[in-house]
JSON list of C-alpha atoms in Angstrom, two decimals:
[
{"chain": "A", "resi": 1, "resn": "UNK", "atom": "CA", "xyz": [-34.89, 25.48, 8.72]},
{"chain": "A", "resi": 2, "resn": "UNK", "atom": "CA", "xyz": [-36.35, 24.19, 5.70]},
{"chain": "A", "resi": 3, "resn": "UNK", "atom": "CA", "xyz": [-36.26, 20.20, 5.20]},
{"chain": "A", "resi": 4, "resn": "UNK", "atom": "CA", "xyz": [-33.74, 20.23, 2.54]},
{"chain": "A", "resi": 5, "resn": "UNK", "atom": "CA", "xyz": [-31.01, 22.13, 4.98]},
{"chain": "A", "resi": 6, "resn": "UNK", "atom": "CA", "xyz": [-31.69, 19.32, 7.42]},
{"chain": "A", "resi": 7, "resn": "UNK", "atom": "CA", "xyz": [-31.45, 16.42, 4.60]},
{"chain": "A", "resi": 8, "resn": "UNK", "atom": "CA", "xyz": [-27.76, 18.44, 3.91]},
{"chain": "A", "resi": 9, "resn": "UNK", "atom": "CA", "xyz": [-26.41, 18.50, 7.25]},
{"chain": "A", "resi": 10, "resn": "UNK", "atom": "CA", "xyz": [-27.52, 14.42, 8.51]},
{"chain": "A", "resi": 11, "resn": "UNK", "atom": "CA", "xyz": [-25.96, 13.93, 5.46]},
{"chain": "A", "resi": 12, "resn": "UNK", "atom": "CA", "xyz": [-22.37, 15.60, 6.53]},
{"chain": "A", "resi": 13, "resn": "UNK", "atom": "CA", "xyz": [-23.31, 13.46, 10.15]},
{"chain": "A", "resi": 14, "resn": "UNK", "atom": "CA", "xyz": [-23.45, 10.57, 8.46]},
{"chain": "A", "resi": 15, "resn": "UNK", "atom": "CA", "xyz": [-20.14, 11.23, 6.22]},
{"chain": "A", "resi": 16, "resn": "UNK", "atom": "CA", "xyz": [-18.70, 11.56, 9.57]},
{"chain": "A", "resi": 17, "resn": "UNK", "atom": "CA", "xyz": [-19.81, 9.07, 11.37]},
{"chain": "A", "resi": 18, "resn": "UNK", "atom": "CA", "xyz": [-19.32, 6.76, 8.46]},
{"chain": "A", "resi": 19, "resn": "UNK", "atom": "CA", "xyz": [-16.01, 8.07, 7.32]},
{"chain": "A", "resi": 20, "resn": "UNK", "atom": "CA", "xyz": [-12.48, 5.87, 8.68]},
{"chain": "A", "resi": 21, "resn": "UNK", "atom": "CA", "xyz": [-10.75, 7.26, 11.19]},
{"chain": "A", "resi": 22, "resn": "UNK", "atom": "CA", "xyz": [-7.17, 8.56, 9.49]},
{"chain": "A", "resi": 23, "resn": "UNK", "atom": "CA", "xyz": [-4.37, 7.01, 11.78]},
{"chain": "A", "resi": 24, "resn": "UNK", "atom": "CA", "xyz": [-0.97, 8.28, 12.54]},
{"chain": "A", "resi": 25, "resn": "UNK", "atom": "CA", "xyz": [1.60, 5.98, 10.12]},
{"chain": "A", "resi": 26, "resn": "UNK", "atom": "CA", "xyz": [4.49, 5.97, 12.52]},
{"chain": "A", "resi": 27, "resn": "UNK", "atom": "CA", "xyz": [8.23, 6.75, 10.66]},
{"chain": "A", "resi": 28, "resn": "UNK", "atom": "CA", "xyz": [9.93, 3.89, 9.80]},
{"chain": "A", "resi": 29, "resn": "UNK", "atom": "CA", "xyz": [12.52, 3.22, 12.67]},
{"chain": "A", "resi": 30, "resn": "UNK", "atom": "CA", "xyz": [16.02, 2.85, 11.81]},
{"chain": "A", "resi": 31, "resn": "UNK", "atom": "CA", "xyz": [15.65, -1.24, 12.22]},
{"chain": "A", "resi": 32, "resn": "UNK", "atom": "CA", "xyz": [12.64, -0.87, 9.45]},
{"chain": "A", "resi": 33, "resn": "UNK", "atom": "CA", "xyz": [15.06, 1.01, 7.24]},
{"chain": "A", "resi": 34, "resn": "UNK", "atom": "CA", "xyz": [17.73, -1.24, 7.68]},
{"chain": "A", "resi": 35, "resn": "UNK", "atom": "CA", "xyz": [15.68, -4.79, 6.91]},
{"chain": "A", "resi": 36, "resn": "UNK", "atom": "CA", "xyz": [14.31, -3.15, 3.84]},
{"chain": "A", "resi": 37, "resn": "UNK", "atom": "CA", "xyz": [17.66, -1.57, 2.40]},
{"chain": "A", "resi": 38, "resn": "UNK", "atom": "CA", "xyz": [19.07, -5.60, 3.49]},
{"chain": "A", "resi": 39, "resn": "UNK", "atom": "CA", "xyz": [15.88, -7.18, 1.81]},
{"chain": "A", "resi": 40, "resn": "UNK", "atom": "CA", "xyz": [16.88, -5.03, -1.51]},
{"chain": "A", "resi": 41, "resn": "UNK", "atom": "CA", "xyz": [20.18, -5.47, -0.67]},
{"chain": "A", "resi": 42, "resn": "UNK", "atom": "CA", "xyz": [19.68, -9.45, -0.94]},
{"chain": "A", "resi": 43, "resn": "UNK", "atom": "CA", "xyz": [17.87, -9.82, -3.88]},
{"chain": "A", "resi": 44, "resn": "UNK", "atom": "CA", "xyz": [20.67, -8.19, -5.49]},
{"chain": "A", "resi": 45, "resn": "UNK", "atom": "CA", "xyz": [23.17, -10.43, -4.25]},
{"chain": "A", "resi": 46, "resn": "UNK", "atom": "CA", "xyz": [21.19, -13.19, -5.73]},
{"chain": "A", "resi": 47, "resn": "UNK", "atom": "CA", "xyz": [21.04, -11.30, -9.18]},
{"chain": "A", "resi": 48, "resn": "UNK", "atom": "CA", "xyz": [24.38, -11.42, -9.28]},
{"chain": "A", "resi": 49, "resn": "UNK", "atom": "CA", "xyz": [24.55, -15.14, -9.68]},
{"chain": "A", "resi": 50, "resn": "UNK", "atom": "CA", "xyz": [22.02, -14.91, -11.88]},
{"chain": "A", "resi": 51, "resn": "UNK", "atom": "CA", "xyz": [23.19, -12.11, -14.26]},
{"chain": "A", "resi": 52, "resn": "UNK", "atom": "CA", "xyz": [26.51, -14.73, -13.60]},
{"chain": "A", "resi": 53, "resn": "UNK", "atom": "CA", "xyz": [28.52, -11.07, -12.56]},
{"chain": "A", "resi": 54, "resn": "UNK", "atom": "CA", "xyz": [31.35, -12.10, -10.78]},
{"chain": "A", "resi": 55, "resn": "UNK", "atom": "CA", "xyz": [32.15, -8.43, -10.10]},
{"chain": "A", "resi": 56, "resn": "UNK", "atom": "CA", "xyz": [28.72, -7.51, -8.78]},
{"chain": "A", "resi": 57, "resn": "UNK", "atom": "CA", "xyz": [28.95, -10.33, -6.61]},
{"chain": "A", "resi": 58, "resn": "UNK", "atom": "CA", "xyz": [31.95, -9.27, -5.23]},
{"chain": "A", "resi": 59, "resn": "UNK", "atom": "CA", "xyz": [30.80, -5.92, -4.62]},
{"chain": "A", "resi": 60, "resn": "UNK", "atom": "CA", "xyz": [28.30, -7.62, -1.96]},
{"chain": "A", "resi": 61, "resn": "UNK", "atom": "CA", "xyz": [30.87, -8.92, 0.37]},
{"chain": "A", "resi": 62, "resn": "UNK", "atom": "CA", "xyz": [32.73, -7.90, 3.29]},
{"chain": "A", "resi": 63, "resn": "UNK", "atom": "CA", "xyz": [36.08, -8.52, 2.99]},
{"chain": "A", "resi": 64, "resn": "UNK", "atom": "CA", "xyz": [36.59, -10.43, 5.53]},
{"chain": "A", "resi": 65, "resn": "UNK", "atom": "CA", "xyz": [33.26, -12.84, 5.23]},
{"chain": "A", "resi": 66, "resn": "UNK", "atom": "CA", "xyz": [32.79, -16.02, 6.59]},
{"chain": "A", "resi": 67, "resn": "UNK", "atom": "CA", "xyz": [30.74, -18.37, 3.83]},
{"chain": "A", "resi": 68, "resn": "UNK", "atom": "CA", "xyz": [30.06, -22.24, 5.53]},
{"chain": "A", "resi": 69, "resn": "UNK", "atom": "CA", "xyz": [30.09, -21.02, 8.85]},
{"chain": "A", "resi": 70, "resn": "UNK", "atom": "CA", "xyz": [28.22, -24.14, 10.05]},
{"chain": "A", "resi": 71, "resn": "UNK", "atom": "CA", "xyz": [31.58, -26.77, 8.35]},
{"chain": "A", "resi": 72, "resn": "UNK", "atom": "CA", "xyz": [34.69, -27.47, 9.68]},
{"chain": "A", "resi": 73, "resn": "UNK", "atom": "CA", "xyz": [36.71, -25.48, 6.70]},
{"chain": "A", "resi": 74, "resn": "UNK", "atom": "CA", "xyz": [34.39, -22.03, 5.76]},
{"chain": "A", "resi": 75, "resn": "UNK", "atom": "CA", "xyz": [35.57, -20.35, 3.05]},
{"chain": "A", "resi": 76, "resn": "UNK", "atom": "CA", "xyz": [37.16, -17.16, 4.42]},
{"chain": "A", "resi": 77, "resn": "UNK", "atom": "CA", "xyz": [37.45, -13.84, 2.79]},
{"chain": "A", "resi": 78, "resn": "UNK", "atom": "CA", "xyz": [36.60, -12.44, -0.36]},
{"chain": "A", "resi": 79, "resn": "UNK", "atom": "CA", "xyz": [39.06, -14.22, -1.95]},
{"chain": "A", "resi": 80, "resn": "UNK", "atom": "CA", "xyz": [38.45, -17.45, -1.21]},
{"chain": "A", "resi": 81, "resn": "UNK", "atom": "CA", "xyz": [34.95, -16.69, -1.49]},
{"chain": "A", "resi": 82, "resn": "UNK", "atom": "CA", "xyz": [35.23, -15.73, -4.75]},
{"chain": "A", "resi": 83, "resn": "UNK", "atom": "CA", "xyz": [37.09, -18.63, -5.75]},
{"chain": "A", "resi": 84, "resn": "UNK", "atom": "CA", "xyz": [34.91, -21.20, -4.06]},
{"chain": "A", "resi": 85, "resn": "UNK", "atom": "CA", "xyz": [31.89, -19.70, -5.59]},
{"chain": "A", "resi": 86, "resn": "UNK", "atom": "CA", "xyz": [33.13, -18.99, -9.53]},
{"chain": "A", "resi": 87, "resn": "UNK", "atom": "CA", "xyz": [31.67, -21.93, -10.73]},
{"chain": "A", "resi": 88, "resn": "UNK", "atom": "CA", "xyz": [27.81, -20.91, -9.20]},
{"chain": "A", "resi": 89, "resn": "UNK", "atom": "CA", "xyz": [28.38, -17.35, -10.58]},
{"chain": "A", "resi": 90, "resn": "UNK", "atom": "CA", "xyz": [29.35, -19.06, -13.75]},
{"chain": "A", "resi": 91, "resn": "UNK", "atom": "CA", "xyz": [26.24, -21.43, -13.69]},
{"chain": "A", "resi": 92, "resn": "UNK", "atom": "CA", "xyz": [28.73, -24.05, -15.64]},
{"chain": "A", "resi": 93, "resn": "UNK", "atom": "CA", "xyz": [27.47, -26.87, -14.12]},
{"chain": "A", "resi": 94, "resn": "UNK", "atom": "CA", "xyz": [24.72, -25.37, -11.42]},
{"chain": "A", "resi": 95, "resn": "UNK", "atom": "CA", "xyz": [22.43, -22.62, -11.58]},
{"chain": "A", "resi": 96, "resn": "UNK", "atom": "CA", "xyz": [21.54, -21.08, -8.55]},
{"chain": "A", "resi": 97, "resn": "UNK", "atom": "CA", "xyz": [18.26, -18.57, -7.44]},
{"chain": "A", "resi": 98, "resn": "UNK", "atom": "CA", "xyz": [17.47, -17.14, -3.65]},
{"chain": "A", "resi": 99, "resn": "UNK", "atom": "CA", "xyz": [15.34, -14.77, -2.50]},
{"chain": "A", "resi": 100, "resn": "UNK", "atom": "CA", "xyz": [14.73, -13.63, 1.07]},
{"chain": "A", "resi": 101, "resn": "UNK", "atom": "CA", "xyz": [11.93, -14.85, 3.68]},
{"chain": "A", "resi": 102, "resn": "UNK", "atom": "CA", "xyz": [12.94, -13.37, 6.64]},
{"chain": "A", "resi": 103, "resn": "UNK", "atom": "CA", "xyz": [14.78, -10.07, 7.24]},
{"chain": "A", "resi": 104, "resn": "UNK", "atom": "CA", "xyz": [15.32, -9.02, 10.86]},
{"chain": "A", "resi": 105, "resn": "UNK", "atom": "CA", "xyz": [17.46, -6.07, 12.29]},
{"chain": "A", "resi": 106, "resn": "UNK", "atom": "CA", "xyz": [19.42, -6.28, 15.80]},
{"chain": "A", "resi": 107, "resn": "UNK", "atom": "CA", "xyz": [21.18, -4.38, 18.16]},
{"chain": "A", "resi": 108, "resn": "UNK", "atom": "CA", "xyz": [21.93, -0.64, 16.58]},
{"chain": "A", "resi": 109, "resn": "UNK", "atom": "CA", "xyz": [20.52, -1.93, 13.35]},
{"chain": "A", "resi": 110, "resn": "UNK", "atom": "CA", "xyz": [23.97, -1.90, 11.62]},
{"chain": "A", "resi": 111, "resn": "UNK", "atom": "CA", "xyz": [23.88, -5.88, 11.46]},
{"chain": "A", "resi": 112, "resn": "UNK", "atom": "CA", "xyz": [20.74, -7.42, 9.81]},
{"chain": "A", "resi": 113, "resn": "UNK", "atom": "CA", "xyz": [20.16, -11.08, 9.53]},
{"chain": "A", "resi": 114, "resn": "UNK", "atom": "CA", "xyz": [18.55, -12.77, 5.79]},
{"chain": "A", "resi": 115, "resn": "UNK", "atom": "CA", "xyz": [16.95, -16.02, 5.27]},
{"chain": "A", "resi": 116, "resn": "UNK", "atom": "CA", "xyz": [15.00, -18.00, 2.60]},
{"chain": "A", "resi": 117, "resn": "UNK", "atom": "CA", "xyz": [14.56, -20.51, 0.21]},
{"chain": "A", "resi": 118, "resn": "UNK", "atom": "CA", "xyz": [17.30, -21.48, -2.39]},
{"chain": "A", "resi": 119, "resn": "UNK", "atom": "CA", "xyz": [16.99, -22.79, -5.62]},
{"chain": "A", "resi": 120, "resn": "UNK", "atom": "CA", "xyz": [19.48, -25.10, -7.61]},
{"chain": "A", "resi": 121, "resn": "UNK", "atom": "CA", "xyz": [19.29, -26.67, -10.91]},
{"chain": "A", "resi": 122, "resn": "UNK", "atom": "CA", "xyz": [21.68, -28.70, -12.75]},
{"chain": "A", "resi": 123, "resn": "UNK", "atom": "CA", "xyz": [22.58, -27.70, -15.90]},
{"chain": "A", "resi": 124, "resn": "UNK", "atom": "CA", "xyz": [23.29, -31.12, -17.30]},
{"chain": "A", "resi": 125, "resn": "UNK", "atom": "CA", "xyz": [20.25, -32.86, -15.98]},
{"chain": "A", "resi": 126, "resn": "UNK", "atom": "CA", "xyz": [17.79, -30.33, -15.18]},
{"chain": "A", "resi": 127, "resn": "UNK", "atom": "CA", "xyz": [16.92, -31.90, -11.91]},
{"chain": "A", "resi": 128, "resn": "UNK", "atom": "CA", "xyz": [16.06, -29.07, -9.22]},
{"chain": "A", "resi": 129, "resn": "UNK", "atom": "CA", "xyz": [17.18, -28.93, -5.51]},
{"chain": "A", "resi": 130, "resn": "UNK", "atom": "CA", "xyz": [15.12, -26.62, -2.87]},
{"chain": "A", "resi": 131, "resn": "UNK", "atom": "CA", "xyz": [17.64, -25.35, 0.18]},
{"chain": "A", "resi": 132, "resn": "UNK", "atom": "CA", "xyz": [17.96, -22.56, 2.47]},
{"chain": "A", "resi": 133, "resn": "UNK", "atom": "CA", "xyz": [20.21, -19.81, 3.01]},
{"chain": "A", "resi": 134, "resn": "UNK", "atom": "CA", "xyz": [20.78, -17.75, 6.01]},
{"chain": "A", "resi": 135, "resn": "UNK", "atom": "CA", "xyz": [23.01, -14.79, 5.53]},
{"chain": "A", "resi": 136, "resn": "UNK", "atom": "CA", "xyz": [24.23, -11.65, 7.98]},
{"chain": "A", "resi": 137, "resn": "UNK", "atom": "CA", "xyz": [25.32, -8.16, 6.57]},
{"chain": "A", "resi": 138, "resn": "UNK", "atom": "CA", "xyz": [26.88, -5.62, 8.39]},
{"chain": "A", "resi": 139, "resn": "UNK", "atom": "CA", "xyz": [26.62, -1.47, 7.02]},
{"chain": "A", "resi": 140, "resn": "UNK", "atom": "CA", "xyz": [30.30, -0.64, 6.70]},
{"chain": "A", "resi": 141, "resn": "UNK", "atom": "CA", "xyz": [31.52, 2.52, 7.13]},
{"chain": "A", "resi": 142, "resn": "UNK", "atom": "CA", "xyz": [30.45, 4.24, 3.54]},
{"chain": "A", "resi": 143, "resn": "UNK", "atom": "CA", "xyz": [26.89, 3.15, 4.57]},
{"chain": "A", "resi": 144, "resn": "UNK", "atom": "CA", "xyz": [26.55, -0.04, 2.15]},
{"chain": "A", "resi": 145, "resn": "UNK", "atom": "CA", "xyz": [25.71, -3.46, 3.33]},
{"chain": "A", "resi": 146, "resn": "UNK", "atom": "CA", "xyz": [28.11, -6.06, 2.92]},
{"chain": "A", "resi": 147, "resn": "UNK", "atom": "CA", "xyz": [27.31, -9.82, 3.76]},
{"chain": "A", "resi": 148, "resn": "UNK", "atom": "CA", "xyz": [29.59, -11.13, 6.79]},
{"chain": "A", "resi": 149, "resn": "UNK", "atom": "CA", "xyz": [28.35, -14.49, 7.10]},
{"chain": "A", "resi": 150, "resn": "UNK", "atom": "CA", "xyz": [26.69, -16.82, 5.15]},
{"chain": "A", "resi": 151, "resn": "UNK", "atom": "CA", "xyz": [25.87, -20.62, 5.44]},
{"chain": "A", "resi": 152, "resn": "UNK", "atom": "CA", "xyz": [22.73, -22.61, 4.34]},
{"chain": "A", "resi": 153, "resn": "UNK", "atom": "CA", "xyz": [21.19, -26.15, 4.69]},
{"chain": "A", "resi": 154, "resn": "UNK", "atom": "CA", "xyz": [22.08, -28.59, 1.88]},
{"chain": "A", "resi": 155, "resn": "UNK", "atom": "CA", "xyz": [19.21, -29.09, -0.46]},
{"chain": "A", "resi": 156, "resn": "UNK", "atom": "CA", "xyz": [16.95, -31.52, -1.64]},
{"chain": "A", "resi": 157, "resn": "UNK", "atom": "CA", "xyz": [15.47, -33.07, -4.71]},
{"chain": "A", "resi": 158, "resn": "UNK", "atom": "CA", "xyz": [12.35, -31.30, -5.35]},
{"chain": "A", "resi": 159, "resn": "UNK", "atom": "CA", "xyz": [8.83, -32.24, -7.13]},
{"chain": "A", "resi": 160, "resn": "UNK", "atom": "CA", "xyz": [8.12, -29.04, -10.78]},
{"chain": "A", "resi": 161, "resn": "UNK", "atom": "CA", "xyz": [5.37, -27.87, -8.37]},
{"chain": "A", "resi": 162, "resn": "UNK", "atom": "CA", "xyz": [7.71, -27.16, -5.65]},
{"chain": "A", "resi": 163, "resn": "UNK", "atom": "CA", "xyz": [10.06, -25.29, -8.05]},
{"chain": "A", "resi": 164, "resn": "UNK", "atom": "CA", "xyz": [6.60, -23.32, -8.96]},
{"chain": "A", "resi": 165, "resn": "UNK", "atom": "CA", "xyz": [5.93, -22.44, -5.64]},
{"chain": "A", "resi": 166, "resn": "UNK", "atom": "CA", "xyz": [9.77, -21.26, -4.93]},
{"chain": "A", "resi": 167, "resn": "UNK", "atom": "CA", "xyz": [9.61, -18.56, -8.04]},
{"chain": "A", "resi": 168, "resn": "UNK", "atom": "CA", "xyz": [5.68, -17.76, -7.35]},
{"chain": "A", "resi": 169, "resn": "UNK", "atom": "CA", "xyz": [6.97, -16.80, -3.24]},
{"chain": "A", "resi": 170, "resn": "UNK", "atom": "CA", "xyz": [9.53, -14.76, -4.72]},
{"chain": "A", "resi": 171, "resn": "UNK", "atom": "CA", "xyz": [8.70, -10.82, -3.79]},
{"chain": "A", "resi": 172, "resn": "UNK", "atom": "CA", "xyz": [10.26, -7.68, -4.34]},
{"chain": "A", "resi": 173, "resn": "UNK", "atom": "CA", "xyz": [8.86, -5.57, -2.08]},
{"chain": "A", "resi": 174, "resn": "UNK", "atom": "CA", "xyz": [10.04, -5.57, 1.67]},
{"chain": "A", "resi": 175, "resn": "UNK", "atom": "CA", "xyz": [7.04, -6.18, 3.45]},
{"chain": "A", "resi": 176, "resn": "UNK", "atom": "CA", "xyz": [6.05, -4.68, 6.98]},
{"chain": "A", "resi": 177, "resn": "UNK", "atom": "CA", "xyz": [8.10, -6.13, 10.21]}
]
């Protein structure tokens, strides 16, 4: 064995030894699927309001929702819904931005709960308000998620850094459960 065959193979021991250990990347499970396609699912909801598309927003709701589940009088149905919310879709006299925090999938992972920070500005003044939202979607029966409930706690005047912070936490990608 000459000494640069033995140089060759401590080398391929050492690549070995050295080299990390490749681990098995278990498939998503269908609650993973579902809190991602409901994180995505979220953001565009919040679009909506942004892109002020009533339609679109529509297009997120169940028909029977439940919006202000938390007060005495919710808004019920995607009527009333609508309605109640024209003037945020608008942005006419408030503009409104949310993103998701916290996505978590239950039972059979057809119902996936939502929460996070919310954003409003009024138009006239400028002044910013930090809330939170906490919303629950339900995959109907053509396989798209549709927001059932939805409710929030009233916000609060808010310091520019604050309103920094809210649009630097804002991400796109659903991260791991």
């Amino acid at each position: 064995m000459s000494v640069g065959g033995a140089a060759l193979r401590w080398t391929g021991l050492a690549l070995l030894v050295l080299a990390p250990t490749a681990q098995a990347v278990a498939p998503p499970t269908p609650a993973d699927v579902a809190r991602c396609e409901v994180w995505a699912r979220e953001l565009s909801f919040a679009q909506s309001v942004a892109d002020h598309d009533a339609a679109a927003f529509a297009a997120h709701l169940h028909p029977l929702a439940v919006f202000g589940v938390t007060r005495p009088n919710p808004q019920r149905g995607e009527r009333e819904i609508l309605d109640a919310w024209a003037g945020l879709i608008a942005g006419r006299e408030t503009r409104l931005w949310w993103y998701p925090e916290h996505v978590h999938a239950g039972g059979d992972a057809s119902i996936v709960s939502s929460s996070g920070p919310a954003l409003y500005q009024d138009v006239a003044s400028g002044q910013y308000r930090l809330g939170r939202f906490s919303s629950v979607w339900q995959r109907v029966e053509d396989g798209t998620w549709r927001v059932v409930f939805d409710d929030g706690l009233a916000p609060r005047p808010v310091e520019a850094a604050q309103v920094e912070a809210f649009h630097a936490g804002r991400v796109t990608a659903c991260p791991p459960a």
